[in-house]
mmCIF file of C-alpha atoms in Angstrom:
data_model
loop_
_atom_site.group_PDB
_atom_site.id
_atom_site.type_symbol
_atom_site.label_atom_id
_atom_site.label_comp_id
_atom_site.label_asym_id
_atom_site.label_seq_id
_atom_site.Cartn_x
_atom_site.Cartn_y
_atom_site.Cartn_z
ATOM 1 C CA MET T 1 1.530 4.962 21.322
ATOM 2 C CA HIS T 2 2.389 1.985 23.485
ATOM 3 C CA ASP T 3 5.797 0.352 23.681
ATOM 4 C CA VAL T 4 6.104 -3.366 23.054
ATOM 5 C CA SER T 5 6.122 -5.383 26.300
ATOM 6 C CA ALA T 6 9.084 -7.513 27.366
ATOM 7 C CA GLU T 7 6.991 -10.640 26.814
ATOM 8 C CA ASP T 8 6.090 -9.626 23.267
ATOM 9 C CA MET T 9 9.694 -8.654 22.599
ATOM 10 C CA GLU T 10 10.783 -12.151 23.581
ATOM 11 C CA LYS T 11 8.327 -13.639 21.083
ATOM 12 C CA ILE T 12 9.776 -11.366 18.390
ATOM 13 C CA ARG T 13 13.277 -12.602 19.208
ATOM 14 C CA GLN T 14 12.109 -16.198 18.851
ATOM 15 C CA ALA T 15 10.558 -15.583 15.419
ATOM 16 C CA ILE T 16 12.500 -15.783 12.158
ATOM 17 C CA VAL T 17 12.592 -12.118 11.087
ATOM 18 C CA VAL T 18 13.791 -11.075 7.632
ATOM 19 C CA ALA T 19 14.444 -7.430 6.743
ATOM 20 C CA VAL T 20 13.981 -6.747 3.037
ATOM 21 C CA VAL T 21 15.982 -3.696 1.942
ATOM 22 C CA PRO T 22 15.294 -2.485 -1.623
ATOM 23 C CA ALA T 23 18.282 -0.429 -2.765
ATOM 24 C CA HIS T 24 18.979 1.604 -5.893
ATOM 25 C CA ASN T 25 22.002 3.918 -5.880
ATOM 26 C CA GLU T 26 22.192 3.957 -2.071
ATOM 27 C CA GLU T 27 25.978 3.816 -1.603
ATOM 28 C CA ARG T 28 25.828 6.735 0.862
ATOM 29 C CA ASN T 29 23.310 5.151 3.245
ATOM 30 C CA ILE T 30 23.315 1.384 2.810
ATOM 31 C CA VAL T 31 26.111 0.621 5.324
ATOM 32 C CA HIS T 32 24.340 2.774 7.933
ATOM 33 C CA VAL T 33 21.142 0.765 7.351
ATOM 34 C CA ILE T 34 23.055 -2.478 7.911
ATOM 35 C CA GLU T 35 24.849 -1.251 11.026
ATOM 36 C CA THR T 36 21.692 0.081 12.673
ATOM 37 C CA MET T 37 19.617 -3.041 12.018
ATOM 38 C CA PRO T 38 18.413 -4.478 15.378
ATOM 39 C CA ASP T 39 20.001 -7.726 16.528
ATOM 40 C CA TYR T 40 16.683 -9.632 16.560
ATOM 41 C CA VAL T 41 16.561 -9.423 12.745
ATOM 42 C CA ASP T 42 17.868 -12.798 11.567
ATOM 43 C CA HIS T 43 18.525 -11.964 7.911
ATOM 44 C CA ILE T 44 19.094 -8.651 6.128
ATOM 45 C CA VAL T 45 18.207 -9.215 2.472
ATOM 46 C CA ILE T 46 19.482 -6.297 0.404
ATOM 47 C CA VAL T 47 18.112 -6.237 -3.135
ATOM 48 C CA ASP T 48 20.346 -4.171 -5.390
ATOM 49 C CA ASP T 49 18.049 -3.043 -8.204
ATOM 50 C CA LYS T 50 20.843 -2.622 -10.769
ATOM 51 C CA SER T 51 22.408 0.404 -9.103
ATOM 52 C CA GLY T 52 24.733 2.585 -11.126
ATOM 53 C CA ASP T 53 26.933 3.353 -8.140
ATOM 54 C CA ALA T 54 28.905 1.297 -5.611
ATOM 55 C CA THR T 55 25.892 0.024 -3.621
ATOM 56 C CA ALA T 56 26.662 -3.668 -4.275
ATOM 57 C CA GLU T 57 30.361 -3.194 -3.505
ATOM 58 C CA ARG T 58 29.543 -1.523 -0.184
ATOM 59 C CA VAL T 59 27.224 -4.413 0.716
ATOM 60 C CA ARG T 60 29.817 -7.074 -0.154
ATOM 61 C CA ALA T 61 32.399 -5.294 1.955
ATOM 62 C CA ALA T 62 29.964 -5.150 4.871
ATOM 63 C CA GLN T 63 29.186 -8.880 4.647
ATOM 64 C CA ALA T 64 32.581 -9.712 6.189
ATOM 65 C CA ASP T 65 31.514 -8.118 9.484
ATOM 66 C CA HIS T 66 27.782 -8.784 9.152
ATOM 67 C CA PRO T 67 27.058 -12.435 8.296
ATOM 68 C CA ARG T 68 23.300 -11.752 8.454
ATOM 69 C CA VAL T 69 23.508 -9.813 5.181
ATOM 70 C CA VAL T 70 22.262 -11.466 1.981
ATOM 71 C CA LEU T 71 22.788 -9.677 -1.346
ATOM 72 C CA ILE T 72 20.427 -10.140 -4.290
ATOM 73 C CA GLN T 73 21.347 -8.339 -7.509
ATOM 74 C CA HIS T 74 18.944 -7.630 -10.345
ATOM 75 C CA ALA T 75 20.302 -7.889 -13.878
ATOM 76 C CA GLU T 76 17.712 -5.284 -14.912
ATOM 77 C CA ASN T 77 16.136 -2.445 -12.983
ATOM 78 C CA GLN T 78 12.696 -3.581 -11.818
ATOM 79 C CA GLY T 79 11.634 -0.675 -9.625
ATOM 80 C CA VAL T 80 11.069 -0.631 -5.889
ATOM 81 C CA GLY T 81 8.122 -3.035 -6.151
ATOM 82 C CA GLY T 82 10.221 -5.534 -8.063
ATOM 83 C CA ALA T 83 13.008 -5.308 -5.481
ATOM 84 C CA ILE T 84 10.559 -5.893 -2.637
ATOM 85 C CA ALA T 85 9.037 -8.861 -4.495
ATOM 86 C CA SER T 86 12.480 -10.489 -4.811
ATOM 87 C CA GLY T 87 13.085 -10.000 -1.095
ATOM 88 C CA TYR T 88 9.664 -11.406 -0.198
ATOM 89 C CA GLU T 89 10.305 -14.461 -2.351
ATOM 90 C CA TRP T 90 13.603 -15.059 -0.534
ATOM 91 C CA ALA T 91 11.839 -14.712 2.825
ATOM 92 C CA ARG T 92 9.073 -17.100 1.752
ATOM 93 C CA ASP T 93 11.514 -19.692 0.433
ATOM 94 C CA ASN T 94 13.626 -19.503 3.612
ATOM 95 C CA ASN T 95 10.723 -20.076 6.028
ATOM 96 C CA ALA T 96 10.558 -16.585 7.490
ATOM 97 C CA ASP T 97 7.871 -15.976 10.094
ATOM 98 C CA VAL T 98 7.723 -12.298 9.169
ATOM 99 C CA ALA T 99 9.370 -10.032 6.604
ATOM 100 C CA VAL T 100 9.723 -6.307 7.169
ATOM 101 C CA VAL T 101 10.587 -3.754 4.500
ATOM 102 C CA MET T 102 13.174 -1.132 5.419
ATOM 103 C CA ALA T 103 14.313 1.435 2.857
ATOM 104 C CA GLY T 104 17.928 1.509 1.748
ATOM 105 C CA ASP T 105 18.086 5.273 2.237
ATOM 106 C CA GLY T 106 17.755 5.188 6.038
ATOM 107 C CA GLN T 107 14.317 6.815 5.977
ATOM 108 C CA MET T 108 12.764 4.263 8.346
ATOM 109 C CA ASP T 109 13.461 4.398 12.071
ATOM 110 C CA PRO T 110 14.618 1.015 13.490
ATOM 111 C CA ALA T 111 13.103 2.067 16.834
ATOM 112 C CA ASP T 112 9.650 1.621 15.284
ATOM 113 C CA LEU T 113 10.361 -1.940 14.140
ATOM 114 C CA PRO T 114 9.077 -3.789 17.257
ATOM 115 C CA ARG T 115 5.708 -2.026 16.971
ATOM 116 C CA LEU T 116 5.415 -3.239 13.375
ATOM 117 C CA LEU T 117 6.487 -6.789 14.177
ATOM 118 C CA ALA T 118 4.321 -7.278 17.281
ATOM 119 C CA PRO T 119 0.924 -7.363 15.470
ATOM 120 C CA VAL T 120 2.200 -10.052 13.085
ATOM 121 C CA VAL T 121 4.269 -12.135 15.519
ATOM 122 C CA VAL T 122 2.095 -11.795 18.636
ATOM 123 C CA ASP T 123 -1.445 -11.067 17.383
ATOM 124 C CA ASP T 124 -1.376 -13.130 14.156
ATOM 125 C CA VAL T 125 -2.206 -10.118 11.991
ATOM 126 C CA ASP T 126 -1.250 -10.874 8.383
ATOM 127 C CA TYR T 127 0.075 -7.423 7.466
ATOM 128 C CA ALA T 128 1.114 -4.429 9.556
ATOM 129 C CA LYS T 129 1.867 -1.129 7.856
ATOM 130 C CA GLY T 130 3.370 2.070 9.138
ATOM 131 C CA ASN T 131 1.179 5.132 9.390
ATOM 132 C CA ARG T 132 3.004 8.444 9.774
ATOM 133 C CA PHE T 133 -0.313 10.289 10.131
ATOM 134 C CA LEU T 134 -0.956 8.507 13.454
ATOM 135 C CA PHE T 135 2.414 9.436 14.955
ATOM 136 C CA PRO T 136 2.045 12.393 17.397
ATOM 137 C CA GLY T 137 2.889 15.497 15.374
ATOM 138 C CA GLY T 138 3.680 13.313 12.365
ATOM 139 C CA VAL T 139 1.586 15.262 9.852
ATOM 140 C CA ALA T 140 3.562 18.430 10.598
ATOM 141 C CA LEU T 141 6.812 16.599 9.799
ATOM 142 C CA ILE T 142 5.690 15.505 6.317
ATOM 143 C CA PRO T 143 6.347 17.924 3.417
ATOM 144 C CA LYS T 144 3.020 19.500 2.428
ATOM 145 C CA VAL T 145 3.117 18.359 -1.199
ATOM 146 C CA ARG T 146 3.772 14.770 -0.163
ATOM 147 C CA PHE T 147 1.044 14.916 2.476
ATOM 148 C CA PHE T 148 -1.549 16.185 -0.020
ATOM 149 C CA GLY T 149 -0.667 13.573 -2.625
ATOM 150 C CA ASN T 150 -0.581 10.831 0.010
ATOM 151 C CA ALA T 151 -3.969 11.867 1.413
ATOM 152 C CA CYS T 152 -5.562 11.722 -2.059
ATOM 153 C CA LEU T 153 -4.053 8.316 -2.798
ATOM 154 C CA SER T 154 -5.043 7.054 0.656
ATOM 155 C CA PHE T 155 -8.703 7.763 -0.085
ATOM 156 C CA LEU T 156 -8.522 6.119 -3.514
ATOM 157 C CA THR T 157 -6.770 3.115 -1.953
ATOM 158 C CA LYS T 158 -9.531 2.750 0.642
ATOM 159 C CA VAL T 159 -12.051 2.446 -2.203
ATOM 160 C CA GLY T 160 -9.824 0.258 -4.361
ATOM 161 C CA SER T 161 -8.553 -2.117 -1.677
ATOM 162 C CA GLY T 162 -11.531 -2.425 0.666
ATOM 163 C CA TYR T 163 -9.382 -1.593 3.709
ATOM 164 C CA TRP T 164 -11.344 1.453 4.780
ATOM 165 C CA HIS T 165 -9.575 1.702 8.153
ATOM 166 C CA VAL T 166 -6.085 2.329 6.725
ATOM 167 C CA SER T 167 -4.426 5.589 5.685
ATOM 168 C CA ASP T 168 -0.939 6.814 4.736
ATOM 169 C CA THR T 169 -1.010 4.097 2.112
ATOM 170 C CA GLN T 170 2.273 5.246 0.533
ATOM 171 C CA CYS T 171 4.275 4.393 3.652
ATOM 172 C CA GLY T 172 6.540 1.511 2.710
ATOM 173 C CA TYR T 173 7.473 0.546 6.270
ATOM 174 C CA THR T 174 5.582 -2.746 6.533
ATOM 175 C CA ALA T 175 5.670 -6.229 8.058
ATOM 176 C CA ILE T 176 4.066 -9.262 6.433
ATOM 177 C CA GLY T 177 3.455 -12.684 7.966
ATOM 178 C CA ARG T 178 4.144 -16.216 6.748
ATOM 179 C CA ASN T 179 0.594 -16.922 5.491
ATOM 180 C CA ALA T 180 0.478 -13.776 3.365
ATOM 181 C CA LEU T 181 3.992 -14.398 2.028
ATOM 182 C CA LYS T 182 2.792 -17.759 0.720
ATOM 183 C CA ALA T 183 -0.611 -16.584 -0.519
ATOM 184 C CA ILE T 184 0.504 -13.754 -2.825
ATOM 185 C CA ASP T 185 1.969 -14.359 -6.295
ATOM 186 C CA TRP T 186 4.926 -11.959 -6.061
ATOM 187 C CA GLN T 187 5.710 -12.218 -9.757
ATOM 188 C CA LYS T 188 2.425 -10.431 -10.480
ATOM 189 C CA MET T 189 2.898 -7.603 -7.989
ATOM 190 C CA TYR T 190 3.157 -4.070 -9.358
ATOM 191 C CA ARG T 191 6.819 -3.162 -9.802
ATOM 192 C CA ARG T 192 6.897 0.596 -9.328
ATOM 193 C CA TYR T 193 5.791 3.126 -6.711
ATOM 194 C CA GLY T 194 2.224 1.796 -6.608
ATOM 195 C CA GLN T 195 3.425 -1.434 -4.966
ATOM 196 C CA PRO T 196 1.895 -0.724 -1.489
ATOM 197 C CA ASN T 197 -1.473 0.068 -3.081
ATOM 198 C CA ASP T 198 -1.407 -2.972 -5.359
ATOM 199 C CA LEU T 199 -0.438 -5.259 -2.480
ATOM 200 C CA LEU T 200 -3.334 -4.084 -0.320
ATOM 201 C CA VAL T 201 -5.786 -5.101 -3.045
ATOM 202 C CA SER T 202 -4.171 -8.541 -3.321
ATOM 203 C CA LEU T 203 -4.276 -8.969 0.452
ATOM 204 C CA ASN T 204 -7.975 -8.114 0.510
ATOM 205 C CA ILE T 205 -8.793 -10.598 -2.249
ATOM 206 C CA ASN T 206 -7.044 -13.223 -0.104
ATOM 207 C CA ASN T 207 -8.930 -12.106 3.043
ATOM 208 C CA MET T 208 -5.809 -11.070 4.964
ATOM 209 C CA SER T 209 -6.031 -8.883 8.073
ATOM 210 C CA VAL T 210 -4.272 -5.491 8.097
ATOM 211 C CA ARG T 211 -3.357 -3.113 10.923
ATOM 212 C CA ASP T 212 -1.989 0.442 10.860
ATOM 213 C CA VAL T 213 0.887 1.174 13.259
ATOM 214 C CA PRO T 214 2.174 4.681 14.139
ATOM 215 C CA VAL T 215 5.717 5.278 12.851
ATOM 216 C CA LYS T 216 7.877 8.366 12.965
ATOM 217 C CA PRO T 217 8.373 10.273 9.676
ATOM 218 C CA LEU T 218 12.060 10.686 8.817
ATOM 219 C CA TYR T 219 13.264 13.168 6.196
ATOM 220 C CA GLN T 220 16.543 14.903 5.359
ATOM 221 C CA VAL T 221 18.612 11.818 6.213
ATOM 222 C CA GLY T 222 20.354 11.784 2.837
ATOM 223 C CA GLU T 223 17.530 10.193 0.882
ATOM 224 C CA VAL T 224 16.836 11.182 -2.718
ATOM 225 C CA SER T 225 13.190 10.683 -3.580
ATOM 226 C CA GLY T 226 12.383 9.326 -7.027
ATOM 227 C CA ILE T 227 8.673 10.041 -6.636
ATOM 228 C CA LYS T 228 7.123 12.759 -8.797
ATOM 229 C CA ILE T 229 3.799 13.462 -7.086
ATOM 230 C CA ARG T 230 1.977 14.815 -10.136
ATOM 231 C CA ARG T 231 2.954 11.810 -12.212
ATOM 232 C CA VAL T 232 2.377 8.980 -9.728
ATOM 233 C CA ILE T 233 -1.071 10.219 -8.665
ATOM 234 C CA PHE T 234 -2.438 9.540 -12.156
ATOM 235 C CA THR T 235 -0.437 6.325 -12.579
ATOM 236 C CA ILE T 236 -1.478 4.868 -9.222
ATOM 237 C CA SER T 237 -5.080 6.056 -9.686
ATOM 238 C CA SER T 238 -5.232 4.102 -12.952
ATOM 239 C CA LEU T 239 -3.736 1.067 -11.213
ATOM 240 C CA LEU T 240 -6.284 1.275 -8.380
ATOM 241 C CA LEU T 241 -9.203 1.522 -10.821
ATOM 242 C CA ARG T 242 -8.044 -1.623 -12.621
ATOM 243 C CA ARG T 243 -7.438 -3.535 -9.371
ATOM 244 C CA PHE T 244 -10.793 -2.317 -7.965
ATOM 245 C CA ARG T 245 -12.591 -3.895 -10.925
ATOM 246 C CA GLU T 246 -10.598 -7.087 -10.403
ATOM 247 C CA ARG T 247 -11.428 -7.175 -6.683
ATOM 248 C CA MET T 248 -15.150 -6.658 -7.314
ATOM 249 C CA PHE T 249 -15.206 -9.458 -9.883
ATOM 250 C CA LEU T 250 -13.143 -12.000 -7.955
ATOM 251 C CA LYS T 251 -14.363 -11.369 -4.414
ATOM 252 C CA TYR T 252 -18.006 -10.458 -4.923
ATOM 253 C CA ILE T 253 -18.948 -12.394 -8.066
ATOM 254 C CA VAL T 254 -16.592 -15.361 -8.561
ATOM 255 C CA MET T 255 -15.778 -16.362 -4.948
ATOM 256 C CA ASP T 256 -19.129 -15.266 -3.543
ATOM 257 C CA PHE T 257 -21.955 -12.946 -4.482
ATOM 258 C CA HIS T 258 -22.620 -9.656 -2.746
ATOM 259 C CA PRO T 259 -25.266 -7.087 -3.793
ATOM 260 C CA LEU T 260 -22.780 -4.226 -3.433
ATOM 261 C CA VAL T 261 -21.621 -4.915 -6.998
ATOM 262 C CA LEU T 262 -25.139 -4.100 -8.189
ATOM 263 C CA PHE T 263 -25.066 -0.765 -6.395
ATOM 264 C CA TYR T 264 -21.705 0.082 -7.974
ATOM 265 C CA MET T 265 -23.023 -0.935 -11.419
ATOM 266 C CA ILE T 266 -26.203 1.110 -11.006
ATOM 267 C CA GLY T 267 -24.150 4.073 -9.801
ATOM 268 C CA LEU T 268 -21.849 3.823 -12.823
ATOM 269 C CA LEU T 269 -24.758 3.497 -15.269
ATOM 270 C CA LEU T 270 -26.608 6.483 -13.802
ATOM 271 C CA ALA T 271 -23.375 8.521 -13.755
ATOM 272 C CA ALA T 272 -23.116 7.943 -17.527
ATOM 273 C CA VAL T 273 -26.767 8.933 -17.964
ATOM 274 C CA SER T 274 -26.134 12.064 -15.875
ATOM 275 C CA ALA T 275 -23.191 13.022 -18.066
ATOM 276 C CA VAL T 276 -25.314 12.687 -21.217
ATOM 277 C CA LEU T 277 -28.165 14.732 -19.726
ATOM 278 C CA PHE T 278 -25.757 17.416 -18.492
ATOM 279 C CA GLY T 279 -24.237 17.671 -21.972
ATOM 280 C CA ARG T 280 -27.726 17.974 -23.450
ATOM 281 C CA ILE T 281 -28.661 20.749 -21.025
ATOM 282 C CA ILE T 282 -25.495 22.740 -21.795
ATOM 283 C CA TRP T 283 -25.946 22.287 -25.548
ATOM 284 C CA LEU T 284 -29.609 23.392 -25.525
ATOM 285 C CA TRP T 285 -28.808 26.312 -23.265
ATOM 286 C CA ALA T 286 -26.082 27.517 -25.647
ATOM 287 C CA ASP T 287 -28.190 26.883 -28.755
ATOM 288 C CA GLU T 288 -31.654 28.005 -27.643
ATOM 289 C CA GLY T 289 -31.000 30.062 -24.523
ATOM 290 C CA SER T 290 -32.897 27.665 -22.263
ATOM 291 C CA ALA T 291 -33.091 23.999 -21.362
ATOM 292 C CA PRO T 292 -36.192 21.815 -20.932
ATOM 293 C CA ALA T 293 -37.259 21.485 -17.315
ATOM 294 C CA LEU T 294 -37.753 17.747 -17.817
ATOM 295 C CA SER T 295 -34.071 17.307 -18.771
ATOM 296 C CA ALA T 296 -32.969 19.249 -15.695
ATOM 297 C CA ILE T 297 -35.202 17.133 -13.430
ATOM 298 C CA ALA T 298 -33.962 13.914 -15.042
ATOM 299 C CA PHE T 299 -30.345 15.055 -14.558
ATOM 300 C CA MET T 300 -30.917 15.826 -10.879
ATOM 301 C CA PHE T 301 -32.623 12.463 -10.326
ATOM 302 C CA ALA T 302 -29.936 10.468 -12.155
ATOM 303 C CA SER T 303 -26.983 12.230 -10.515
ATOM 304 C CA THR T 304 -28.470 12.034 -7.014
ATOM 305 C CA THR T 305 -29.382 8.365 -7.364
ATOM 306 C CA SER T 306 -25.925 7.652 -8.796
ATOM 307 C CA LEU T 307 -24.228 9.167 -5.750
ATOM 308 C CA GLN T 308 -26.539 7.309 -3.388
ATOM 309 C CA SER T 309 -25.773 4.022 -5.154
ATOM 310 C CA PHE T 310 -22.024 4.614 -4.867
ATOM 311 C CA PHE T 311 -22.370 5.476 -1.174
ATOM 312 C CA PHE T 312 -24.433 2.345 -0.519
ATOM 313 C CA GLY T 313 -21.819 0.270 -2.338
ATOM 314 C CA MET T 314 -19.027 1.799 -0.236
ATOM 315 C CA TRP T 315 -20.944 1.258 2.993
ATOM 316 C CA MET T 316 -21.570 -2.403 2.129
ATOM 317 C CA ASP T 317 -17.889 -2.824 1.257
ATOM 318 C CA MET T 318 -16.943 -1.402 4.676
ATOM 319 C CA GLU T 319 -19.270 -3.842 6.408
ATOM 320 C CA ALA T 320 -18.047 -6.804 4.367
ATOM 321 C CA ASN T 321 -14.413 -6.099 5.304
ATOM 322 C CA LYS T 322 -14.802 -5.327 9.003
ATOM 323 C CA SER T 323 -13.389 -8.732 9.887
ATOM 324 C CA LEU T 324 -10.090 -7.808 8.173
ATOM 325 C CA ARG T 325 -9.279 -5.053 10.651
ATOM 326 C CA GLY T 326 -6.129 -6.323 12.316
#
């Protein structure tokens, strides 16, 4: 990793930086988050997502000594994605140059913030996201169950979003620039734990550049995770499938045409044919003790061609999105 230069740091100080802090029942950590926020952050927008504890009261008390703090309270719980959307809307409407998301549980290291801001402020990258996998020794610091679930979702997000160069897609430590803040309809963003995945798809549809930045994993700092790995994997997978279809239609059919959609369609059609042939082979084998050689050959041809079509589609998608590598 490389530290941010003094020149780049000066540019960060000159930019209007907004920290969006989604908070739900974070009375134990929220004041610490406020007090450790770097001085170059101009506004600290804390979005209280209808907490059942004293989170809002702690924030109001802190405002007396920290005039940078802005409190937004939700009348109804909207989930972490909804809280981030409210913060992004505030940043957009108040002419922020860049908005960074920092968790209300203190699980994001402020020391990493300049490295996230520099790509957006200095290099004009539209979106910079933290990647704990890239941090030296970072994988060893992540609980194994979380790492496995994150790795699976990272692969699915590559396919769904078109950003094949990113990983650790569940890391919420991100920075987004002015153009992206204005381009995305935040009212339509996914409201729950699939928000980072959903946002990547929207960014790709809008041809926004994205860069991964190494950040240090922080655990056992008092946070209470609301993520149930077994549940969110299926939920986010379903979300990514739906958004993948939307991206293919909007980006490669409506806005422009690209033959990769044909390869994906052929792959899907032949996958269905393969499933039918495989079922026929199993049924005949159970009923008659053998299966026709022609059915077996047809199954092998259909399944192999289906995989090749999917791989060609993925390769073309990689090539089409190379320009979005921040």
